[in-house]
Coordinates of C-alpha atoms in Angstrom, one line a residue:
X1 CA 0.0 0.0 0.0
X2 CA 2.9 2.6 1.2
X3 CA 4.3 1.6 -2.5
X4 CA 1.2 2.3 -3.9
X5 CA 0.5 5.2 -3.0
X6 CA 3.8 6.9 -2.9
X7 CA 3.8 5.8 -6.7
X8 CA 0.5 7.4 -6.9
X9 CA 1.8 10.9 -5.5
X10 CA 4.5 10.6 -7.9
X11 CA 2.3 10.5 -11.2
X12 CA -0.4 13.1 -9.3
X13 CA 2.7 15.3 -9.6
X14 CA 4.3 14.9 -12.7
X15 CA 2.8 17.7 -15.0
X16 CA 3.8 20.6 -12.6
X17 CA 7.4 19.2 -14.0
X18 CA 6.2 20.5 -17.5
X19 CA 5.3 23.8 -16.9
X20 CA 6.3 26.9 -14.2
X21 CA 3.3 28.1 -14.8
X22 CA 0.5 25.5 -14.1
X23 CA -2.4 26.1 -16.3
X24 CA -5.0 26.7 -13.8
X25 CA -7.8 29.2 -14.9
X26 CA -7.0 31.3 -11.2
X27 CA -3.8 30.2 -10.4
X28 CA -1.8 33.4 -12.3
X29 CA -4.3 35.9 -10.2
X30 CA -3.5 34.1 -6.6
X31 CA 0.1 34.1 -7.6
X32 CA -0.1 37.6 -8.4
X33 CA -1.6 38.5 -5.2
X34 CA 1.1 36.6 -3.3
X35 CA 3.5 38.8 -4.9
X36 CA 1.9 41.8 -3.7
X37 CA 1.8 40.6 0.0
X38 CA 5.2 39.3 -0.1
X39 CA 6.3 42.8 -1.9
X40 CA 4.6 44.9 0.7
X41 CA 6.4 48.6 0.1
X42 CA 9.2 47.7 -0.7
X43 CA 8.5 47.3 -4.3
X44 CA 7.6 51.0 -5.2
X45 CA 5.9 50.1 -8.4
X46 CA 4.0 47.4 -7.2
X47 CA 3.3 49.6 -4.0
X48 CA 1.6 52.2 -6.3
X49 CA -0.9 49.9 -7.8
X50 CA -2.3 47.8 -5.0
X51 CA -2.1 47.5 -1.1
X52 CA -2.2 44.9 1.5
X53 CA -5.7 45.0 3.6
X54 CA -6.0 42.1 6.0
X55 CA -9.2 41.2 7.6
X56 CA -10.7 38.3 8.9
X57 CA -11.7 36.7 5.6
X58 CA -12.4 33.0 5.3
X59 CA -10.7 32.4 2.0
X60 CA -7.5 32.7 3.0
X61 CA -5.2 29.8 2.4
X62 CA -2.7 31.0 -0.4
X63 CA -2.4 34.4 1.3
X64 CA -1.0 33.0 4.5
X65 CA 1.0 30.2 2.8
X66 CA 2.5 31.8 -0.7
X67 CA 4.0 35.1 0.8
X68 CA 6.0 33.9 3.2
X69 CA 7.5 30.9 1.0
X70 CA 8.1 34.0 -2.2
X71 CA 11.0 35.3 0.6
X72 CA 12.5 31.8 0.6
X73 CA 12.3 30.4 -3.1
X74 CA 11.9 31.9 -6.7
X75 CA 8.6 32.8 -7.3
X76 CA 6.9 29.7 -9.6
X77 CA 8.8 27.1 -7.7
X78 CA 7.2 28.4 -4.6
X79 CA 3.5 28.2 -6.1
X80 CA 4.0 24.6 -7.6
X81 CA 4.9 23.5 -4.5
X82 CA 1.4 25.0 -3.0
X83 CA 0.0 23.5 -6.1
X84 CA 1.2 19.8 -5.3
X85 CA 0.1 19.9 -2.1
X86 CA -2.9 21.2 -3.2
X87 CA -2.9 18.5 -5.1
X88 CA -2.3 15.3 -2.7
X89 CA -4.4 16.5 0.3
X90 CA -7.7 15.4 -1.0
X91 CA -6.1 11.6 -2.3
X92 CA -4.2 11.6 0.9
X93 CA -7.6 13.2 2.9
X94 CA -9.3 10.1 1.4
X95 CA -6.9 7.1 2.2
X96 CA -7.1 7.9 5.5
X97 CA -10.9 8.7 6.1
X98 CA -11.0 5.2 4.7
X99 CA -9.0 3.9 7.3
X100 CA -10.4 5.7 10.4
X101 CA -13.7 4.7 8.4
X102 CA -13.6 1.0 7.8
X103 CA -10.4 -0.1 10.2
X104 CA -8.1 -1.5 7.3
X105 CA -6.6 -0.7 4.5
X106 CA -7.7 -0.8 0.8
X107 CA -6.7 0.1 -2.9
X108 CA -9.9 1.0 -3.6
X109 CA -9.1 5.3 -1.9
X110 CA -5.6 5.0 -4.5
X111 CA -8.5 5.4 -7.1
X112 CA -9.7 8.7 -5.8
X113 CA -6.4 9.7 -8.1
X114 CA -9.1 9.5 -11.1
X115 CA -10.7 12.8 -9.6
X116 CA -7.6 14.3 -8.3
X117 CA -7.6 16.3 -11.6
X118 CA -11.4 18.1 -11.3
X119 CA -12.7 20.8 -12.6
X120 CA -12.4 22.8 -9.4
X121 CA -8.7 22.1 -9.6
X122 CA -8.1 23.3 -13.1
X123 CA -10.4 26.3 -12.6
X124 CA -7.8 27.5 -10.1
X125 CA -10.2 27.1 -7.2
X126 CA -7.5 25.8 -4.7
X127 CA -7.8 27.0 -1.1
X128 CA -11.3 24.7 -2.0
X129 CA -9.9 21.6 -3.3
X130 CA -7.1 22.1 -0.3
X131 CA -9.9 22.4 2.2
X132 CA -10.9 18.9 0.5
X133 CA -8.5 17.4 2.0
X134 CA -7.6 19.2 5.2
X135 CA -11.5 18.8 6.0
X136 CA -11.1 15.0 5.3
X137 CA -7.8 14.2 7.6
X138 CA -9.7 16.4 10.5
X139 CA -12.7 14.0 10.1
X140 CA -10.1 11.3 10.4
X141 CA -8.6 13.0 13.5
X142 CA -11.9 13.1 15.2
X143 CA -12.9 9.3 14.5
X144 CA -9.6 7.6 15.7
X145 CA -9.7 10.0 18.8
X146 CA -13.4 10.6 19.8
X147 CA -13.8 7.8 21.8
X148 CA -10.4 7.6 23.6
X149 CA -9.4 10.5 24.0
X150 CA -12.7 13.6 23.7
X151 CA -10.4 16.5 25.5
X152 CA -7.8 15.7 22.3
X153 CA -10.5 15.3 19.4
X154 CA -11.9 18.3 20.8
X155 CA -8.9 20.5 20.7
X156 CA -8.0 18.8 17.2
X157 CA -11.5 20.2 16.0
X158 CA -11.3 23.5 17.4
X159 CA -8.2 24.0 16.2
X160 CA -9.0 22.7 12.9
X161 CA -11.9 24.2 12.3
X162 CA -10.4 27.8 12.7
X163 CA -7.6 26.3 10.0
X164 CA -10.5 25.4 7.5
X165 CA -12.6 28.5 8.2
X166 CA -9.4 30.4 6.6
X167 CA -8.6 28.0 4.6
X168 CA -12.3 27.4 2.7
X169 CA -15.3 27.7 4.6
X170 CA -17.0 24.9 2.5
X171 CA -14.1 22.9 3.3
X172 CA -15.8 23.3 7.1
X173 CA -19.1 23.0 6.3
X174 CA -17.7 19.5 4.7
X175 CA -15.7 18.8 8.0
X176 CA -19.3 19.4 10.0
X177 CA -20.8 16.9 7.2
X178 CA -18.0 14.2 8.1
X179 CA -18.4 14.6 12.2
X180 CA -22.1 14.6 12.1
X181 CA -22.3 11.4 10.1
X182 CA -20.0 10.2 12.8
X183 CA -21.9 11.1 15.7
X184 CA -24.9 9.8 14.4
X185 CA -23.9 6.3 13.8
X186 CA -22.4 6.2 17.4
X187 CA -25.2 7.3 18.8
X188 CA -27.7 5.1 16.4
X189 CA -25.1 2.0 17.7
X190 CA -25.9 2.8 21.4
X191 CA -29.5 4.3 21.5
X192 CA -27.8 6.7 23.7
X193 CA -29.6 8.3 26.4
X194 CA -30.1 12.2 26.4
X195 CA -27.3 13.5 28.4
X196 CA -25.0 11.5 26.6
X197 CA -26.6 13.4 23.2
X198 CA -26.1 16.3 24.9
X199 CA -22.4 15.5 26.3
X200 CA -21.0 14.5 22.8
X201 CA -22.7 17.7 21.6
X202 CA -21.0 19.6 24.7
X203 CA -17.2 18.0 23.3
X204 CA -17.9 20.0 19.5
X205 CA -19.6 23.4 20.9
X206 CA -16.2 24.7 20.8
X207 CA -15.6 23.8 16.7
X208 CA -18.7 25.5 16.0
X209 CA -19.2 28.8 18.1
X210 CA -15.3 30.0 17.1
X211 CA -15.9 29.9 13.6
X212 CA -19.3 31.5 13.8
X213 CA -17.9 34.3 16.4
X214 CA -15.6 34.7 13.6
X215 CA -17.9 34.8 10.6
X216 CA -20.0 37.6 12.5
X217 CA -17.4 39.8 12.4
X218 CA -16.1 38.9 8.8
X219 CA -16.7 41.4 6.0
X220 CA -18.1 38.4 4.5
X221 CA -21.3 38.5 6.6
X222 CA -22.7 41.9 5.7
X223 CA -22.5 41.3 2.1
X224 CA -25.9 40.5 0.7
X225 CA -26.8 37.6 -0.2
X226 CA -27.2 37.7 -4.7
X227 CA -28.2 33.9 -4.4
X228 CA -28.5 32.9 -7.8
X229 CA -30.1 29.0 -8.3
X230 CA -29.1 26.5 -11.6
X231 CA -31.7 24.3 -13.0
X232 CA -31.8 20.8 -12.8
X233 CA -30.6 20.7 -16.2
X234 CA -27.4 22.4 -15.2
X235 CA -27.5 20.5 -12.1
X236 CA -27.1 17.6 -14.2
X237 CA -24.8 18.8 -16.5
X238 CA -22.3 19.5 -13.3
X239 CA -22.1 15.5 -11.7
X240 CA -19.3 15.4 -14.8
X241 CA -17.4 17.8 -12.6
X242 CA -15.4 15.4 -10.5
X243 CA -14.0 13.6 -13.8
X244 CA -13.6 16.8 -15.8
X245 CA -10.9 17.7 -17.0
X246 CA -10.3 18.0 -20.7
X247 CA -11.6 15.0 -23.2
X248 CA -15.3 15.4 -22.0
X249 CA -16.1 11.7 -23.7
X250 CA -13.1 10.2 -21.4
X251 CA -14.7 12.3 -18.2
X252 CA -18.4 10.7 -19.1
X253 CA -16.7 7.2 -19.2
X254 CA -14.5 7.8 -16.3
X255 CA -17.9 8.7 -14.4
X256 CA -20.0 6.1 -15.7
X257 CA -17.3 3.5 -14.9
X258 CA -17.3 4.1 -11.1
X259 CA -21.1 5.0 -10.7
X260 CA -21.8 1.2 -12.9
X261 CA -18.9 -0.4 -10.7
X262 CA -20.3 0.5 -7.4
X263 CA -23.6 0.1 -7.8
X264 CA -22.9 -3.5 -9.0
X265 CA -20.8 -3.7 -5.6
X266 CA -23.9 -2.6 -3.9
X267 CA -26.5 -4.8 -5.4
X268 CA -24.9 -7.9 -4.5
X269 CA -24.6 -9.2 -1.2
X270 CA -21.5 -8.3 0.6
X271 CA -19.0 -6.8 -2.4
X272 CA -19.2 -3.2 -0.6
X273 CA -19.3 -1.9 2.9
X274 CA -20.3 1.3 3.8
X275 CA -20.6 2.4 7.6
X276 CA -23.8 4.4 8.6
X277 CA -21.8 7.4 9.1
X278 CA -20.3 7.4 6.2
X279 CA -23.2 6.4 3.9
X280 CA -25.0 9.6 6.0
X281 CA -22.3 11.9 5.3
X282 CA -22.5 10.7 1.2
X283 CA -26.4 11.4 1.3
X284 CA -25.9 15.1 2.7
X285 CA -23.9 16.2 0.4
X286 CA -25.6 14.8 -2.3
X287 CA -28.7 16.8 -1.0
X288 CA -26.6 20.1 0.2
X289 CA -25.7 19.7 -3.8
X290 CA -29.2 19.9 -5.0
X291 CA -29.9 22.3 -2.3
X292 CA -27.4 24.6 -2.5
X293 CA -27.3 28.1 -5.1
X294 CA -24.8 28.4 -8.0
X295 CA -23.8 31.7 -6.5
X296 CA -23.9 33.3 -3.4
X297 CA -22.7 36.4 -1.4
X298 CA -19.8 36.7 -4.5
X299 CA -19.1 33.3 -4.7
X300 CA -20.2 31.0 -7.8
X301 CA -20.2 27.4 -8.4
X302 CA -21.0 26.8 -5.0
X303 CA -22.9 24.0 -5.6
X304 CA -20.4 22.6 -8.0
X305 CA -18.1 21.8 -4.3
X306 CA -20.5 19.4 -3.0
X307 CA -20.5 17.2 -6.0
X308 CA -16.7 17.7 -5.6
X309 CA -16.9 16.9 -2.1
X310 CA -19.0 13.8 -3.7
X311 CA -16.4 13.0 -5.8
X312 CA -13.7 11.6 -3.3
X313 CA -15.9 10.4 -1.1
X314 CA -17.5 7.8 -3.4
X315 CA -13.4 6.4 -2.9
X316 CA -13.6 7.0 1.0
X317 CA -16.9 7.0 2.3
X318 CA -18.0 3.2 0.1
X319 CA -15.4 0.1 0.1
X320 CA -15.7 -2.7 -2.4
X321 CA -14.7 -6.2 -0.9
X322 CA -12.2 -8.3 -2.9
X323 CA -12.1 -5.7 -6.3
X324 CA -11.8 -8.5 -9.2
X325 CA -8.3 -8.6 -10.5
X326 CA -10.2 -7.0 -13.9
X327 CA -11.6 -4.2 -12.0
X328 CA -8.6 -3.1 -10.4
X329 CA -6.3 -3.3 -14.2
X330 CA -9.5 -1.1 -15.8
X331 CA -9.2 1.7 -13.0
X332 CA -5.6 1.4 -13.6
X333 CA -5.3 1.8 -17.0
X334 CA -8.2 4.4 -16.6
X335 CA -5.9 6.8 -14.9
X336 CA -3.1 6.0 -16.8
X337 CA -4.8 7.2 -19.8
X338 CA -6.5 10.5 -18.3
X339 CA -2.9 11.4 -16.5
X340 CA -1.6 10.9 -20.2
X341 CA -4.4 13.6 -21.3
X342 CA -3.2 15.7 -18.8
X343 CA 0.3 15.3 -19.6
X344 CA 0.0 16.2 -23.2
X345 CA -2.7 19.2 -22.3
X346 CA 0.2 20.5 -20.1
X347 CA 3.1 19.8 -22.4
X348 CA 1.2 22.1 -24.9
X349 CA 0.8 24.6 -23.2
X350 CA 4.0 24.9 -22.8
X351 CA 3.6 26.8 -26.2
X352 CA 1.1 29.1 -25.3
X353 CA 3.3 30.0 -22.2
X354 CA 6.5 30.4 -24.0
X355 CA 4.5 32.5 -27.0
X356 CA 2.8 34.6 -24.1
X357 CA 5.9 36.0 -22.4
X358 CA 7.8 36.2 -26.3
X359 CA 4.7 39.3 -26.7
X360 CA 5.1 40.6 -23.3
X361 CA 9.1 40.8 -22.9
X362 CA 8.7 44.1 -24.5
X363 CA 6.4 45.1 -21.3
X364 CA 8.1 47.4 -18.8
X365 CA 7.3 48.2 -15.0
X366 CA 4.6 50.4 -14.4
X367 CA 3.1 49.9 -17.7
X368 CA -0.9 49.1 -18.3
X369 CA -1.9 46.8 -20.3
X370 CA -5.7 46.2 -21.3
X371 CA -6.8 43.0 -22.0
X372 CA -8.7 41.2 -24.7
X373 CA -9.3 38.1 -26.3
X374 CA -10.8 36.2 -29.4
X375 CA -13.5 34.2 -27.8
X376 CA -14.9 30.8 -29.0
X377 CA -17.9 32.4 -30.5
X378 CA -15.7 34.9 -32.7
X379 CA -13.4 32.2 -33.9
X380 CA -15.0 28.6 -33.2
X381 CA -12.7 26.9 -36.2
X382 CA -10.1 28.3 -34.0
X383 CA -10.9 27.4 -30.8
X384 CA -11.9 23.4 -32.0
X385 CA -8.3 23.4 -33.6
X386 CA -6.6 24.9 -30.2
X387 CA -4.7 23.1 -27.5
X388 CA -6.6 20.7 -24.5
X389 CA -5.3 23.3 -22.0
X390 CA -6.8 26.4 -23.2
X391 CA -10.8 24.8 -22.5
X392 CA -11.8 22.5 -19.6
X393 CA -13.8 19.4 -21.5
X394 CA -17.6 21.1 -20.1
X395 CA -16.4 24.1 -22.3
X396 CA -14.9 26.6 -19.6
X397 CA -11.9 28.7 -20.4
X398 CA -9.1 28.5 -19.0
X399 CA -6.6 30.9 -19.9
X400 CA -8.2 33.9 -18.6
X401 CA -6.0 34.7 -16.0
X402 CA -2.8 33.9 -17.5
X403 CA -1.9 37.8 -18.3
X404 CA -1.3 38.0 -14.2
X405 CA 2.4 37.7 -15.5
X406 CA 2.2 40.9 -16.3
X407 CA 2.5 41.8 -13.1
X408 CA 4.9 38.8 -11.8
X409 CA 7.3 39.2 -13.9
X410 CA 7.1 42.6 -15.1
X411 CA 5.8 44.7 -12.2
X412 CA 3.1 45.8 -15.1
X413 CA -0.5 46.5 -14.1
X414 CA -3.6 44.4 -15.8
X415 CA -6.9 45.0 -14.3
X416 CA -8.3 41.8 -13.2
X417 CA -6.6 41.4 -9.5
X418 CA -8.7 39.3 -7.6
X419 CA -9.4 42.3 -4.7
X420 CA -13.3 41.4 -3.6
X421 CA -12.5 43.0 0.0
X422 CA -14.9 40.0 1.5
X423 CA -12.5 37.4 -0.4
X424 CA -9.0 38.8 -0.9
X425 CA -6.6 41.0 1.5
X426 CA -5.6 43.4 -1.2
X427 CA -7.0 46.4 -2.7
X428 CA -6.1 48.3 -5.8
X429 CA -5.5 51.9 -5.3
X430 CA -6.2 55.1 -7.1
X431 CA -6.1 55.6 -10.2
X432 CA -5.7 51.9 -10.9
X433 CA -8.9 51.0 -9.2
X434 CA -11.0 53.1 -11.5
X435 CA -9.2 51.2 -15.1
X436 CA -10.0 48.0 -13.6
X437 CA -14.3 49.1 -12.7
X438 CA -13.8 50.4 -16.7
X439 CA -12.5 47.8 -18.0
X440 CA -15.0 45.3 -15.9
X441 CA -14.2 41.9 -17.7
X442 CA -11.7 40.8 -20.3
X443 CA -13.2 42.3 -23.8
X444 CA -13.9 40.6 -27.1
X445 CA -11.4 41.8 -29.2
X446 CA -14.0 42.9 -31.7
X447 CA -15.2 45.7 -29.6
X448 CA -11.6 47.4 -29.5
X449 CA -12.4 48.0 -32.9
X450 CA -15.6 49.6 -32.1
X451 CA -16.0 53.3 -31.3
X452 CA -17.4 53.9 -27.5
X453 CA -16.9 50.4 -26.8
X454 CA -13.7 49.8 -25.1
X455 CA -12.4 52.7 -23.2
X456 CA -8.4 52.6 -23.3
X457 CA -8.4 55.7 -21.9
X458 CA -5.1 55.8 -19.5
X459 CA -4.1 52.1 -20.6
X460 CA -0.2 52.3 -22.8
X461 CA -1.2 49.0 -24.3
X462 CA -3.2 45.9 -25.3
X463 CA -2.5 42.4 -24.9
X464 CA -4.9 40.3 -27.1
X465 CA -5.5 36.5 -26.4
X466 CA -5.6 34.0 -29.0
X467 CA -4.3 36.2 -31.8
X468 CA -4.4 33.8 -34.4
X469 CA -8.1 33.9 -33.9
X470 CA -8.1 37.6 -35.8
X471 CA -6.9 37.1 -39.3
X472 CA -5.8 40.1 -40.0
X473 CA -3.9 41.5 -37.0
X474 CA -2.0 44.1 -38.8
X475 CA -4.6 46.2 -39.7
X476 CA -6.6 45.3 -36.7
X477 CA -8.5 49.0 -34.7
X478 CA -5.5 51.0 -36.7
X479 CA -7.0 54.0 -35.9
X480 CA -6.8 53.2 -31.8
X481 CA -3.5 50.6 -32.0
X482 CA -0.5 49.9 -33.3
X483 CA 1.0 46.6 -33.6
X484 CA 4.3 45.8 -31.6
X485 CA 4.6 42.3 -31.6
X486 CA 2.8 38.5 -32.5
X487 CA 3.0 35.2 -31.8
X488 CA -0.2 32.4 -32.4
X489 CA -1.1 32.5 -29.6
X490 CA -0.6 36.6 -28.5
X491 CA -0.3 39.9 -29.5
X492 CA 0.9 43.2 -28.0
X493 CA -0.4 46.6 -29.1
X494 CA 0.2 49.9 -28.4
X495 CA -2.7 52.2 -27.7
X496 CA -2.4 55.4 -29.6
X497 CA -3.3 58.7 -28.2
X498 CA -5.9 59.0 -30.8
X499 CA -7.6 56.0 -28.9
X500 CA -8.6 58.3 -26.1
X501 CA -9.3 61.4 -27.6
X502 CA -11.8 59.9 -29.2
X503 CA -13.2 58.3 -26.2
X504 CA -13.7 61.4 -24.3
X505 CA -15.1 62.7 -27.4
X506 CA -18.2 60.0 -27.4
X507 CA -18.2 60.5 -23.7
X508 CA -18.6 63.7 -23.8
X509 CA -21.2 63.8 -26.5
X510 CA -23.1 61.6 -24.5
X511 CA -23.3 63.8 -21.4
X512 CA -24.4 66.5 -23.9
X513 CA -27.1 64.5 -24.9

């Protein structure tokens, strides 16, 4: 088993030995933000466009951990390590819930590396997916210690519940899920009498008023609430999430394969155990998934975590009995192949990075650069013909965020900082912060050709995404840029003044108007 999996962290980890840059939709934007922590002031350029602004914010995991570990190693060698562990926490989360779960050890959680790769992992979401697993070895904590030793489960679930509240605060709400499933097996075993309800409750009072005390005083808490629900259609659509990544046929099959596998284990008599806590703590958040809004209080795909949550625990919370030999070469091949997808997604983007920084070598500090891109609807020959890594397999870009090296490695500003005050301890300062509300989100690149539709007004240039996408770049908006440099996949243009004279002039007509 230690073989096993230790070979199993090995492959998990292989593509971050492709690519500095791991091609994770939010990945560039948290790494940015790192570097503005670590920089504080004494980066004057960088100190001019944004400023630190802590608070007690429960999404917080790559602020505390990145900064500090940017004073100690070069800058993308410190995120991939916060990527790998990122990573392994939910695999290794899930072999031991397994254990503490069921008493013994199994293959069957090594095949909770076939979700490893989600679609919450390559859309950069990764203080969730580290919650994952942080939520997972907690639950583990409390099951091997409950019994024996309450005043030590206790303080492990205090203490780790202030860790996951700013880490990911569905990461707790999944560590309550785990515990409660717990609690009500043991007391479902022993019919328990009241004050014994009440003295088990008495033992996790201290996990759950902290967190609380701390949310109340959050500047998440004020902010209102903007639920917004999916359909069942979408909800659907989403239980490929676990298995995404970027061949959507090979994610259906993936899916289908363990949902057909384990439901034969189920159906005959004694090929799968599953504990009552555990089957209870599967059926919660299956309904918190239903349940659950798309977005809410700023945050979106919200339901999308549970059936993440889902994901790993079909590996931890069920266990097959004596996997046929068969079984075990499918799943194995079955990862084998969607590792190799990942591996050639990641090995071409190596392109797209390389092309990227060719375009914005030319970039100097203090410089602002507006962004733009050819979307899929523009260009769709294009976008069929582009690399696996550019589009997760449900359709999602996932490139968006790349121009963040802008400010990494140039000390350039772009204008799509993650700086939500109820999410992020940063905020962008004057006159930066008014570019990025005019700028709102990254523009179709047919608009820059548009009178009044792009202001470029106090931006020196334009970085355009999938350039081969425009076939005729050279003369592309001539009257508002001028081409500096190509590549397929980017170019960079300079904004003439001309660009924003002519803005102000349609403003300014308007207001006559």
């Amino acid at each position: 088993m230690k073989w096993a999996f230790a070979l199993l962290c090995l492959v998990l980890l292989a593509p971050l030995t492709l690519v500095d840059v791991p091609p994770l939709l939010d990945y560039p934007n948290h790494l940015a933000r790192a570097v503005v922590l670590a920089s504080g002031a004494s980066d004057p350029t960088v100190s001019r466009m944004y400023a630190a602004r802590w608070a007690i914010i429960p999404n917080l995991g790559t602020d505390l951990v990145l900064p500090p570990l940017l004073h100690l190693l070069p800058v993308h060698l410190a995120g991939r390590i916060v990527v790998g562990i990122t990573i392994l926490l939910p695999v290794l989360g899930t072999v031991a819930y397994s254990r503490a779960v069921f008493g013994c050890y199994s293959p069957w959680p090594l095949a909770s590396g076939l979700v490893a790769y989600n679609a919450t992992l390559l859309l950069g979401f990764l203080n969730f997916v580290a919650a994952i697993g942080i939520a997972l070895l907690l639950a583990t904590g409390w099951i091997a210690w409950r019994e024996r030793h309450p005043v030590r489960a206790a303080a492990l679930a205090t203490v780790g519940a202030m860790v996951l509240f700013f880490t990911h605060l569905m990461g707790l709400l999944f560590f309550y899920v785990l515990v409660a499933g717990f609690e009500f097996e043991r007391q479902w075993s022993r019919r328990s009498h009241r004050q014994s309800v009440l003295g088990r409750l008495a033992v996790l009072m201290p996990s759950l008023v902290a967190p609380l005390g701390l949310y109340l005083i959050s500047p998440l808490a004020p902010v209102a609430d903007g639920a917004e629900f999916a359909s069942l259609a979408d909800k659907a659509k989403q239980l490929v999430f676990p298995f995404a990544n970027y061949i959507l046929p090979l994610d259906i099959a993936t899916g289908c394969a363990i949902g057909i596998f384990l439901l034969a284990c189920l159906a005959m008599p004694r090929c799968c155990r599953v504990s009552p806590g555990s089957g209870l703590a599967l059926l919660l958040t299956a309904l918190l998934f239903l349940a659950v809004p798309f977005a809410f209080k700023g945050t979106f795909f919200l339901d999308t975590r549970f059936v993440i949550m889902f994901g790993f625990l079909l590996f931890g919370a069920l266990l097959p009995y004596g996997m046929p030999r068969l079984a075990a070469v499918a799943f194995t091949l079955l990862f084998a192949a969607r590792m190799a997808v990942v591996l050639v997604a990641w090995w071409q983007y190596r392109g797209d990075l390389a092309a990227l920084r060719s375009v914005i070598a030319m970039v100097r500090p203090d410089d602002r650069v507006f962004i733009a891109a050819v979307s899929p609807e523009e260009a769709p020959t294009y976008w069929e013909n582009g690399p696996l890594s550019r589009r997760l397999s449900v359709g999602l870009r996932l490139d968006s965020h790349l121009p963040a090296l802008l400010l990494i490695e140039h000390r350039a500003y772009w204008p799509f900082m993650f700086d939500n005050p109820s999410q992020q301890p940063v905020e962008t300062l004057s006159p930066y912060r008014e570019l990025a509300a005019r700028a709102g989100s990254i523009a179709d690149h047919r608009e820059l050709a548009e009178p009044g539709r792009s202001d470029l007004c106090g931006y020196t240039h334009v970085l355009l995404l999938e350039a081969n996408g425009e076939p005729d770049l050279v003369h592309f908006a001539p009257d508002r840029l001028t081409l500096l440099d190509r590549t397929g996949y980017a170019a960079l243009f300079r904004v003439r003044p001309s660009a924003c004279a002519s803005q102000r002039y349609l403003a300014d007509s308007a207001s006559a108007l």
